[in-house]
PDB file of C-alpha atoms in Angstrom:
ATOM      1  CA  VAL A 669      52.900  46.294 -66.174  1.00  0.00           C
ATOM      2  CA  ASP A 670      52.195  50.001 -66.567  1.00  0.00           C
ATOM      3  CA  GLY A 671      50.894  50.202 -63.008  1.00  0.00           C
ATOM      4  CA  VAL A 672      53.999  48.558 -61.565  1.00  0.00           C
ATOM      5  CA  GLU A 673      56.235  50.838 -63.630  1.00  0.00           C
ATOM      6  CA  ALA A 674      54.344  53.935 -62.456  1.00  0.00           C
ATOM      7  CA  LYS A 675      54.692  52.802 -58.847  1.00  0.00           C
ATOM      8  CA  ARG A 676      58.404  52.224 -59.366  1.00  0.00           C
ATOM      9  CA  ARG A 677      58.859  55.740 -60.765  1.00  0.00           C
ATOM     10  CA  ALA A 678      56.956  57.191 -57.817  1.00  0.00           C
ATOM     11  CA  LEU A 679      59.075  55.256 -55.329  1.00  0.00           C
ATOM     12  CA  THR A 680      62.267  56.243 -57.119  1.00  0.00           C
ATOM     13  CA  ALA A 681      61.344  59.914 -56.979  1.00  0.00           C
ATOM     14  CA  ALA A 682      60.337  59.513 -53.362  1.00  0.00           C
ATOM     15  CA  GLY A 683      63.590  57.769 -52.535  1.00  0.00           C
ATOM     16  CA  ASN A 684      65.495  60.810 -53.754  1.00  0.00           C
ATOM     17  CA  GLY A 685      64.353  62.895 -50.841  1.00  0.00           C
ATOM     18  CA  ASN A 686      60.561  63.002 -51.107  1.00  0.00           C
ATOM     19  CA  THR A 687      58.990  62.612 -47.683  1.00  0.00           C
ATOM     20  CA  ARG A 688      56.232  60.429 -49.170  1.00  0.00           C
ATOM     21  CA  PHE A 689      58.724  57.579 -49.525  1.00  0.00           C
ATOM     22  CA  ALA A 690      59.517  57.779 -45.835  1.00  0.00           C
ATOM     23  CA  ALA A 691      55.792  57.846 -45.082  1.00  0.00           C
ATOM     24  CA  VAL A 692      55.278  54.627 -47.059  1.00  0.00           C
ATOM     25  CA  LEU A 693      58.179  52.660 -45.575  1.00  0.00           C
ATOM     26  CA  GLY A 694      58.700  54.623 -42.386  1.00  0.00           C
ATOM     27  CA  SER A 695      61.795  53.521 -40.497  1.00  0.00           C
ATOM     28  CA  HIS A 696      62.541  50.888 -43.163  1.00  0.00           C
ATOM     29  CA  ALA A 697      63.267  53.433 -45.898  1.00  0.00           C
ATOM     30  CA  SER A 698      66.907  53.911 -44.990  1.00  0.00           C
ATOM     31  CA  ARG A 699      67.587  50.150 -44.982  1.00  0.00           C
ATOM     32  CA  VAL A 700      65.898  49.739 -48.357  1.00  0.00           C
ATOM     33  CA  ASN A 701      68.002  52.502 -49.862  1.00  0.00           C
ATOM     34  CA  GLU A 702      71.157  51.086 -48.275  1.00  0.00           C
ATOM     35  CA  THR A 703      70.465  47.638 -49.741  1.00  0.00           C
ATOM     36  CA  LEU A 704      69.711  49.078 -53.177  1.00  0.00           C
ATOM     37  CA  ARG A 705      73.065  50.858 -53.129  1.00  0.00           C
ATOM     38  CA  GLN A 706      74.815  47.634 -52.105  1.00  0.00           C
ATOM     39  CA  LEU A 707      73.095  45.662 -54.881  1.00  0.00           C
ATOM     40  CA  ASP A 708      74.216  48.282 -57.365  1.00  0.00           C
ATOM     41  CA  LYS A 709      77.787  48.080 -56.067  1.00  0.00           C
ATOM     42  CA  ASP A 710      77.705  44.255 -56.262  1.00  0.00           C
ATOM     43  CA  GLN A 711      76.414  44.361 -59.872  1.00  0.00           C
ATOM     44  CA  PHE A 712      73.499  42.209 -58.807  1.00  0.00           C
ATOM     45  CA  ILE A 713      71.452  42.595 -62.002  1.00  0.00           C
ATOM     46  CA  GLN A 714      74.299  41.724 -64.335  1.00  0.00           C
ATOM     47  CA  ARG A 715      75.338  38.721 -62.230  1.00  0.00           C
ATOM     48  CA  LEU A 716      71.763  37.442 -61.994  1.00  0.00           C
ATOM     49  CA  GLY A 717      71.543  37.478 -65.787  1.00  0.00           C
ATOM     50  CA  GLN A 718      74.728  35.401 -65.846  1.00  0.00           C
ATOM     51  CA  ARG A 719      73.190  32.938 -63.326  1.00  0.00           C
ATOM     52  CA  ASP A 720      75.912  33.655 -60.795  1.00  0.00           C
ATOM     53  CA  ALA A 721      75.041  31.431 -57.818  1.00  0.00           C
ATOM     54  CA  THR A 722      77.569  33.227 -55.600  1.00  0.00           C
ATOM     55  CA  LEU A 723      74.930  35.928 -55.188  1.00  0.00           C
ATOM     56  CA  TRP A 724      73.282  33.656 -52.610  1.00  0.00           C
ATOM     57  CA  LYS A 725      75.745  31.097 -51.257  1.00  0.00           C
ATOM     58  CA  SER A 726      79.497  30.580 -50.958  1.00  0.00           C
ATOM     59  CA  ASP A 727      79.253  26.810 -50.475  1.00  0.00           C
ATOM     60  CA  ALA A 728      79.924  24.923 -53.736  1.00  0.00           C
ATOM     61  CA  ALA A 729      77.247  22.283 -53.120  1.00  0.00           C
ATOM     62  CA  HIS A 730      74.594  24.929 -52.530  1.00  0.00           C
ATOM     63  CA  GLN A 731      75.733  26.798 -55.634  1.00  0.00           C
ATOM     64  CA  ARG A 732      75.212  23.710 -57.812  1.00  0.00           C
ATOM     65  CA  VAL A 733      71.642  23.371 -56.514  1.00  0.00           C
ATOM     66  CA  ILE A 734      70.945  27.055 -57.160  1.00  0.00           C
ATOM     67  CA  GLN A 735      72.363  26.939 -60.691  1.00  0.00           C
ATOM     68  CA  ASN A 736      69.911  24.140 -61.456  1.00  0.00           C
ATOM     69  CA  ARG A 737      66.985  26.356 -60.409  1.00  0.00           C
ATOM     70  CA  LEU A 738      67.567  29.475 -62.517  1.00  0.00           C
ATOM     71  CA  GLY A 739      65.909  28.358 -65.745  1.00  0.00           C
ATOM     72  CA  TRP A 740      63.125  30.899 -65.216  1.00  0.00           C
ATOM     73  CA  ILE A 741      65.567  33.577 -66.366  1.00  0.00           C
ATOM     74  CA  SER A 742      65.394  32.330 -69.972  1.00  0.00           C
ATOM     75  CA  VAL A 743      62.066  30.465 -69.955  1.00  0.00           C
ATOM     76  CA  LEU A 744      60.247  33.093 -72.028  1.00  0.00           C
ATOM     77  CA  ASP A 745      62.393  32.467 -75.089  1.00  0.00           C
ATOM     78  CA  GLN A 746      61.982  28.709 -74.730  1.00  0.00           C
ATOM     79  CA  MET A 747      58.222  28.879 -74.380  1.00  0.00           C
ATOM     80  CA  ARG A 748      57.793  31.331 -77.230  1.00  0.00           C
ATOM     81  CA  ASN A 749      59.074  28.583 -79.522  1.00  0.00           C
ATOM     82  CA  SER A 750      56.351  26.266 -78.189  1.00  0.00           C
ATOM     83  CA  VAL A 751      53.339  28.540 -78.705  1.00  0.00           C
ATOM     84  CA  GLY A 752      52.381  26.979 -82.050  1.00  0.00           C
ATOM     85  CA  ALA A 753      52.566  23.442 -80.663  1.00  0.00           C
ATOM     86  CA  LEU A 754      50.482  24.395 -77.621  1.00  0.00           C
ATOM     87  CA  ARG A 755      47.799  25.978 -79.794  1.00  0.00           C
ATOM     88  CA  ALA A 756      47.756  22.867 -81.969  1.00  0.00           C
ATOM     89  CA  PHE A 757      47.361  20.671 -78.898  1.00  0.00           C
ATOM     90  CA  ALA A 758      44.439  22.750 -77.635  1.00  0.00           C
ATOM     91  CA  ASP A 759      42.770  22.450 -81.063  1.00  0.00           C
ATOM     92  CA  GLU A 760      43.420  18.691 -81.083  1.00  0.00           C
ATOM     93  CA  VAL A 761      41.652  18.015 -77.794  1.00  0.00           C
ATOM     94  CA  ARG A 762      38.756  20.301 -78.704  1.00  0.00           C
ATOM     95  CA  GLN A 763      38.282  18.434 -81.974  1.00  0.00           C
ATOM     96  CA  ALA A 764      38.460  15.151 -80.050  1.00  0.00           C
ATOM     97  CA  GLY A 765      35.333  16.203 -78.158  1.00  0.00           C
ATOM     98  CA  PHE A 766      36.765  17.234 -74.796  1.00  0.00           C
ATOM     99  CA  THR A 767      34.765  19.972 -73.100  1.00  0.00           C
ATOM    100  CA  HIS A 768      36.349  20.052 -69.646  1.00  0.00           C
ATOM    101  CA  ALA A 769      39.755  19.600 -68.048  1.00  0.00           C
ATOM    102  CA  ILE A 770      40.688  18.731 -64.483  1.00  0.00           C
ATOM    103  CA  LEU A 771      44.181  19.730 -63.449  1.00  0.00           C
ATOM    104  CA  MET A 772      45.636  17.685 -60.603  1.00  0.00           C
ATOM    105  CA  GLY A 773      48.608  19.373 -58.953  1.00  0.00           C
ATOM    106  CA  MET A 774      49.810  20.830 -55.695  1.00  0.00           C
ATOM    107  CA  GLY A 775      51.255  24.273 -54.960  1.00  0.00           C
ATOM    108  CA  GLY A 776      53.338  25.629 -57.814  1.00  0.00           C
ATOM    109  CA  SER A 777      51.702  23.268 -60.296  1.00  0.00           C
ATOM    110  CA  SER A 778      48.203  24.556 -59.592  1.00  0.00           C
ATOM    111  CA  LEU A 779      48.353  28.247 -58.686  1.00  0.00           C
ATOM    112  CA  PHE A 780      48.980  29.843 -62.069  1.00  0.00           C
ATOM    113  CA  PRO A 781      46.301  27.743 -63.846  1.00  0.00           C
ATOM    114  CA  GLU A 782      43.836  28.783 -61.126  1.00  0.00           C
ATOM    115  CA  VAL A 783      44.779  32.461 -61.453  1.00  0.00           C
ATOM    116  CA  CYS A 784      44.594  32.206 -65.242  1.00  0.00           C
ATOM    117  CA  ARG A 785      41.139  30.638 -65.105  1.00  0.00           C
ATOM    118  CA  ILE A 786      39.793  33.325 -62.772  1.00  0.00           C
ATOM    119  CA  THR A 787      41.513  36.257 -64.496  1.00  0.00           C
ATOM    120  CA  CYS A 788      41.130  35.337 -68.174  1.00  0.00           C
ATOM    121  CA  GLY A 789      38.089  33.083 -68.087  1.00  0.00           C
ATOM    122  CA  VAL A 790      37.382  30.526 -70.802  1.00  0.00           C
ATOM    123  CA  LYS A 791      37.338  31.486 -74.466  1.00  0.00           C
ATOM    124  CA  ALA A 792      34.241  30.273 -76.331  1.00  0.00           C
ATOM    125  CA  GLY A 793      34.719  26.724 -77.565  1.00  0.00           C
ATOM    126  CA  TYR A 794      37.667  25.957 -75.288  1.00  0.00           C
ATOM    127  CA  LEU A 795      37.819  23.722 -72.220  1.00  0.00           C
ATOM    128  CA  GLU A 796      36.340  24.580 -68.852  1.00  0.00           C
ATOM    129  CA  LEU A 797      39.158  24.081 -66.358  1.00  0.00           C
ATOM    130  CA  SER A 798      38.886  22.872 -62.765  1.00  0.00           C
ATOM    131  CA  VAL A 799      41.899  22.746 -60.470  1.00  0.00           C
ATOM    132  CA  LEU A 800      42.173  20.028 -57.823  1.00  0.00           C
ATOM    133  CA  ASP A 801      44.957  20.740 -55.356  1.00  0.00           C
ATOM    134  CA  THR A 802      43.353  19.012 -52.410  1.00  0.00           C
ATOM    135  CA  THR A 803      42.742  15.584 -50.933  1.00  0.00           C
ATOM    136  CA  ASP A 804      39.466  16.671 -49.350  1.00  0.00           C
ATOM    137  CA  PRO A 805      36.967  13.898 -50.208  1.00  0.00           C
ATOM    138  CA  THR A 806      34.041  16.294 -50.638  1.00  0.00           C
ATOM    139  CA  SER A 807      35.950  18.410 -53.175  1.00  0.00           C
ATOM    140  CA  ILE A 808      37.006  15.327 -55.118  1.00  0.00           C
ATOM    141  CA  LEU A 809      33.484  13.885 -55.174  1.00  0.00           C
ATOM    142  CA  ASN A 810      32.081  17.265 -56.254  1.00  0.00           C
ATOM    143  CA  ALA A 811      34.565  17.415 -59.144  1.00  0.00           C
ATOM    144  CA  GLN A 812      33.627  13.905 -60.148  1.00  0.00           C
ATOM    145  CA  ALA A 813      29.902  14.590 -60.009  1.00  0.00           C
ATOM    146  CA  SER A 814      30.047  17.933 -61.860  1.00  0.00           C
ATOM    147  CA  HIS A 815      31.943  16.654 -64.942  1.00  0.00           C
ATOM    148  CA  ASP A 816      31.068  14.330 -67.764  1.00  0.00           C
ATOM    149  CA  LEU A 817      34.143  12.184 -67.221  1.00  0.00           C
ATOM    150  CA  SER A 818      33.956  10.763 -70.740  1.00  0.00           C
ATOM    151  CA  LYS A 819      34.581  14.281 -72.127  1.00  0.00           C
ATOM    152  CA  THR A 820      37.110  15.391 -69.514  1.00  0.00           C
ATOM    153  CA  LEU A 821      40.844  15.741 -70.050  1.00  0.00           C
ATOM    154  CA  PHE A 822      42.952  14.987 -66.962  1.00  0.00           C
ATOM    155  CA  ILE A 823      46.182  16.929 -66.479  1.00  0.00           C
ATOM    156  CA  VAL A 824      48.635  15.213 -64.120  1.00  0.00           C
ATOM    157  CA  SER A 825      51.019  17.997 -63.139  1.00  0.00           C
ATOM    158  CA  THR A 826      54.036  17.324 -60.910  1.00  0.00           C
ATOM    159  CA  LYS A 827      57.655  18.398 -61.368  1.00  0.00           C
ATOM    160  CA  ALA A 828      59.154  15.548 -59.353  1.00  0.00           C
ATOM    161  CA  GLY A 829      56.656  13.022 -60.657  1.00  0.00           C
ATOM    162  CA  THR A 830      56.310  11.584 -57.150  1.00  0.00           C
ATOM    163  CA  THR A 831      53.755  13.926 -55.526  1.00  0.00           C
ATOM    164  CA  ILE A 832      51.569  11.416 -53.710  1.00  0.00           C
ATOM    165  CA  GLU A 833      48.442  13.598 -53.642  1.00  0.00           C
ATOM    166  CA  THR A 834      48.599  14.212 -57.411  1.00  0.00           C
ATOM    167  CA  LEU A 835      49.270  10.581 -58.285  1.00  0.00           C
ATOM    168  CA  SER A 836      46.487   9.425 -55.959  1.00  0.00           C
ATOM    169  CA  LEU A 837      44.034  11.776 -57.680  1.00  0.00           C
ATOM    170  CA  PHE A 838      45.137  10.428 -61.065  1.00  0.00           C
ATOM    171  CA  GLU A 839      44.547   6.815 -60.010  1.00  0.00           C
ATOM    172  CA  ARG A 840      41.153   7.728 -58.586  1.00  0.00           C
ATOM    173  CA  PHE A 841      39.931   9.356 -61.790  1.00  0.00           C
ATOM    174  CA  ALA A 842      41.551   6.743 -64.022  1.00  0.00           C
ATOM    175  CA  GLU A 843      39.550   4.133 -62.153  1.00  0.00           C
ATOM    176  CA  GLN A 844      36.325   6.106 -62.566  1.00  0.00           C
ATOM    177  CA  VAL A 845      36.894   6.731 -66.283  1.00  0.00           C
ATOM    178  CA  GLN A 846      37.594   3.069 -66.995  1.00  0.00           C
ATOM    179  CA  ALA A 847      34.473   2.025 -65.081  1.00  0.00           C
ATOM    180  CA  LEU A 848      32.409   4.495 -67.115  1.00  0.00           C
ATOM    181  CA  THR A 849      33.866   4.076 -70.607  1.00  0.00           C
ATOM    182  CA  LYS A 850      35.154   0.484 -70.365  1.00  0.00           C
ATOM    183  CA  GLN A 851      38.405   1.820 -71.839  1.00  0.00           C
ATOM    184  CA  PRO A 852      41.775   2.693 -70.246  1.00  0.00           C
ATOM    185  CA  ALA A 853      41.976   6.317 -69.169  1.00  0.00           C
ATOM    186  CA  GLY A 854      45.390   7.001 -70.747  1.00  0.00           C
ATOM    187  CA  PRO A 855      44.125   8.720 -73.919  1.00  0.00           C
ATOM    188  CA  GLN A 856      42.253  11.185 -71.687  1.00  0.00           C
ATOM    189  CA  CYS A 857      45.370  12.071 -69.692  1.00  0.00           C
ATOM    190  CA  VAL A 858      48.209  14.565 -70.074  1.00  0.00           C
ATOM    191  CA  ALA A 859      51.403  14.610 -68.020  1.00  0.00           C
ATOM    192  CA  ILE A 860      53.469  17.699 -67.216  1.00  0.00           C
ATOM    193  CA  THR A 861      56.702  16.779 -65.464  1.00  0.00           C
ATOM    194  CA  ASP A 862      60.491  16.929 -65.538  1.00  0.00           C
ATOM    195  CA  PRO A 863      62.505  14.694 -67.887  1.00  0.00           C
ATOM    196  CA  GLY A 864      63.386  11.448 -66.147  1.00  0.00           C
ATOM    197  CA  SER A 865      60.810  11.778 -63.382  1.00  0.00           C
ATOM    198  CA  PRO A 866      58.856   8.618 -62.435  1.00  0.00           C
ATOM    199  CA  LEU A 867      55.758  10.106 -64.056  1.00  0.00           C
ATOM    200  CA  GLU A 868      57.348  10.011 -67.510  1.00  0.00           C
ATOM    201  CA  PRO A 869      57.609   6.182 -67.775  1.00  0.00           C
ATOM    202  CA  LEU A 870      54.246   5.798 -66.016  1.00  0.00           C
ATOM    203  CA  ALA A 871      52.606   8.061 -68.598  1.00  0.00           C
ATOM    204  CA  LYS A 872      54.210   6.092 -71.431  1.00  0.00           C
ATOM    205  CA  LYS A 873      53.118   2.790 -69.926  1.00  0.00           C
ATOM    206  CA  ARG A 874      49.547   4.026 -69.493  1.00  0.00           C
ATOM    207  CA  ALA A 875      49.501   5.512 -73.025  1.00  0.00           C
ATOM    208  CA  PHE A 876      48.824   9.137 -72.063  1.00  0.00           C
ATOM    209  CA  ARG A 877      47.631  11.385 -74.875  1.00  0.00           C
ATOM    210  CA  ARG A 878      50.609  13.714 -74.393  1.00  0.00           C
ATOM    211  CA  ILE A 879      53.666  14.141 -72.169  1.00  0.00           C
ATOM    212  CA  PHE A 880      55.062  17.652 -71.742  1.00  0.00           C
ATOM    213  CA  LEU A 881      58.613  17.584 -70.393  1.00  0.00           C
ATOM    214  CA  ASN A 882      59.390  20.852 -68.677  1.00  0.00           C
ATOM    215  CA  PRO A 883      62.837  22.495 -68.552  1.00  0.00           C
ATOM    216  CA  GLN A 884      64.452  20.714 -65.613  1.00  0.00           C
ATOM    217  CA  ASP A 885      66.163  23.788 -64.178  1.00  0.00           C
ATOM    218  CA  ILE A 886      62.933  25.566 -63.195  1.00  0.00           C
ATOM    219  CA  GLY A 887      61.704  25.207 -59.628  1.00  0.00           C
ATOM    220  CA  GLY A 888      58.024  24.557 -59.077  1.00  0.00           C
ATOM    221  CA  ARG A 889      57.387  27.970 -57.538  1.00  0.00           C
ATOM    222  CA  TYR A 890      58.843  29.700 -60.606  1.00  0.00           C
ATOM    223  CA  SER A 891      57.050  27.592 -63.209  1.00  0.00           C
ATOM    224  CA  ALA A 892      54.079  29.803 -64.149  1.00  0.00           C
ATOM    225  CA  LEU A 893      55.388  30.626 -67.632  1.00  0.00           C
ATOM    226  CA  SER A 894      56.670  27.126 -68.361  1.00  0.00           C
ATOM    227  CA  TYR A 895      54.576  24.149 -69.520  1.00  0.00           C
ATOM    228  CA  PHE A 896      53.076  23.910 -66.016  1.00  0.00           C
ATOM    229  CA  GLY A 897      51.230  27.163 -66.624  1.00  0.00           C
ATOM    230  CA  LEU A 898      50.999  27.426 -70.391  1.00  0.00           C
ATOM    231  CA  VAL A 899      49.465  24.012 -71.158  1.00  0.00           C
ATOM    232  CA  PRO A 900      46.338  24.739 -69.072  1.00  0.00           C
ATOM    233  CA  ALA A 901      46.350  28.345 -70.318  1.00  0.00           C
ATOM    234  CA  ALA A 902      46.242  27.088 -73.911  1.00  0.00           C
ATOM    235  CA  LEU A 903      43.311  24.813 -73.072  1.00  0.00           C
ATOM    236  CA  LEU A 904      41.440  27.846 -71.680  1.00  0.00           C
ATOM    237  CA  GLY A 905      42.031  29.675 -74.969  1.00  0.00           C
ATOM    238  CA  VAL A 906      44.382  32.292 -73.498  1.00  0.00           C
ATOM    239  CA  ASP A 907      46.316  34.278 -76.119  1.00  0.00           C
ATOM    240  CA  LEU A 908      49.755  32.876 -75.295  1.00  0.00           C
ATOM    241  CA  SER A 909      51.650  35.248 -77.587  1.00  0.00           C
ATOM    242  CA  THR A 910      50.185  38.306 -75.849  1.00  0.00           C
ATOM    243  CA  LEU A 911      50.790  36.775 -72.425  1.00  0.00           C
ATOM    244  CA  LEU A 912      54.451  36.126 -73.241  1.00  0.00           C
ATOM    245  CA  ASP A 913      54.865  39.530 -74.890  1.00  0.00           C
ATOM    246  CA  ARG A 914      53.678  41.264 -71.724  1.00  0.00           C
ATOM    247  CA  ALA A 915      55.863  39.066 -69.549  1.00  0.00           C
ATOM    248  CA  THR A 916      58.815  39.881 -71.814  1.00  0.00           C
ATOM    249  CA  HIS A 917      58.095  43.593 -71.459  1.00  0.00           C
ATOM    250  CA  MET A 918      58.349  43.329 -67.681  1.00  0.00           C
ATOM    251  CA  ALA A 919      61.347  40.974 -67.853  1.00  0.00           C
ATOM    252  CA  GLN A 920      63.206  43.542 -69.934  1.00  0.00           C
ATOM    253  CA  ALA A 921      62.341  46.256 -67.417  1.00  0.00           C
ATOM    254  CA  CYS A 922      63.752  43.994 -64.701  1.00  0.00           C
ATOM    255  CA  GLN A 923      67.011  43.625 -66.634  1.00  0.00           C
ATOM    256  CA  ALA A 924      67.677  47.350 -66.573  1.00  0.00           C
ATOM    257  CA  ALA A 925      71.264  47.876 -65.453  1.00  0.00           C
ATOM    258  CA  SER A 926      70.282  50.918 -63.409  1.00  0.00           C
ATOM    259  CA  ILE A 927      68.870  49.959 -60.025  1.00  0.00           C
ATOM    260  CA  GLU A 928      66.685  53.082 -60.089  1.00  0.00           C
ATOM    261  CA  LYS A 929      64.958  51.884 -63.282  1.00  0.00           C
ATOM    262  CA  ASN A 930      64.466  48.261 -62.245  1.00  0.00           C
ATOM    263  CA  PRO A 931      61.007  47.514 -60.746  1.00  0.00           C
ATOM    264  CA  GLY A 932      61.906  43.908 -59.921  1.00  0.00           C
ATOM    265  CA  VAL A 933      64.878  44.872 -57.803  1.00  0.00           C
ATOM    266  CA  TRP A 934      62.853  47.575 -56.053  1.00  0.00           C
ATOM    267  CA  LEU A 935      60.051  45.176 -55.180  1.00  0.00           C
ATOM    268  CA  GLY A 936      62.419  42.389 -54.121  1.00  0.00           C
ATOM    269  CA  THR A 937      64.467  44.712 -51.938  1.00  0.00           C
ATOM    270  CA  ILE A 938      61.417  46.129 -50.181  1.00  0.00           C
ATOM    271  CA  LEU A 939      60.010  42.636 -49.538  1.00  0.00           C
ATOM    272  CA  ALA A 940      63.374  41.363 -48.282  1.00  0.00           C
ATOM    273  CA  GLU A 941      64.073  44.255 -45.942  1.00  0.00           C
ATOM    274  CA  LEU A 942      60.571  44.145 -44.479  1.00  0.00           C
ATOM    275  CA  ALA A 943      60.902  40.377 -43.987  1.00  0.00           C
ATOM    276  CA  ARG A 944      64.183  40.907 -42.144  1.00  0.00           C
ATOM    277  CA  ALA A 945      62.336  43.349 -39.921  1.00  0.00           C
ATOM    278  CA  GLY A 946      59.671  40.753 -39.084  1.00  0.00           C
ATOM    279  CA  ARG A 947      56.988  41.840 -41.562  1.00  0.00           C
ATOM    280  CA  ASN A 948      56.514  38.291 -42.793  1.00  0.00           C
ATOM    281  CA  LYS A 949      52.967  38.464 -44.183  1.00  0.00           C
ATOM    282  CA  VAL A 950      52.400  39.896 -47.666  1.00  0.00           C
ATOM    283  CA  THR A 951      49.034  40.863 -49.126  1.00  0.00           C
ATOM    284  CA  PHE A 952      48.722  42.034 -52.727  1.00  0.00           C
ATOM    285  CA  ALA A 953      45.518  44.076 -52.849  1.00  0.00           C
ATOM    286  CA  LEU A 954      44.752  44.321 -56.561  1.00  0.00           C
ATOM    287  CA  ALA A 955      41.723  45.744 -58.301  1.00  0.00           C
ATOM    288  CA  GLY A 956      39.062  44.178 -60.489  1.00  0.00           C
ATOM    289  CA  PRO A 957      39.996  41.326 -62.828  1.00  0.00           C
ATOM    290  CA  PHE A 958      43.575  41.167 -61.506  1.00  0.00           C
ATOM    291  CA  ALA A 959      42.643  40.437 -57.890  1.00  0.00           C
ATOM    292  CA  SER A 960      43.468  36.733 -58.231  1.00  0.00           C
ATOM    293  CA  PHE A 961      47.150  37.578 -58.824  1.00  0.00           C
ATOM    294  CA  GLY A 962      47.253  37.888 -55.036  1.00  0.00           C
ATOM    295  CA  TYR A 963      47.170  34.103 -54.927  1.00  0.00           C
TER     296      TYR A 963
END
């Protein structure tokens, strides 16, 4: 957070006439500044906070879709109320004898847990986490061979509840667990999905240990700080309160009414203008323990 804020201050100062800004963005600097001025004129920040879908589309049908994908704006407050329950769940599965967890999910359902595992590691006494976001047979067989399946918790993570790769992985491991333990795999399984998705009744029918129903208005690619990210983070022993506090600190900075003081708008504008200019590959080169955020 502090590093991003320092960079924002440097860019702001540079944008006010410092030649270093031009050196960083070259010929794109004028377009970035022009767009920032237009966003300020359009009251972009205030309208985003109000979930104003007209920021993106004029078509009413598109606006309805967009309005149902802006839950990330308020997700921090919702998840803060769930911290105690998530800690209790992590303690419950530890006390039940689970030592490992395998998360089955694709794309948005898997990236934050993977980053969290690499960045934060596993707290002593908590669950080792493996992420399976592949249908590669070798990877699946390796995961199967490297875990004591009788002590493994399986996290079935899919927003739509229909992701064929995720559901196929679940059926594969459920079959293996039942063959090993002679018991249904349901009590070793956790579902993370949207309310009303096909996974919800399936999880109830198969007697899953827990079903976490995520806020429905959060798109998969924006779900890191919802149940999709925080359930596996809790199992790793991550301090969820600190994580959410730091996210809140940056969220508040990104709500600053002044464009010049808003790091989120600066970053978004630079990315957008460079994309318009054909710079369509982004690499985040980050140091030390934060390198996996590039994922």
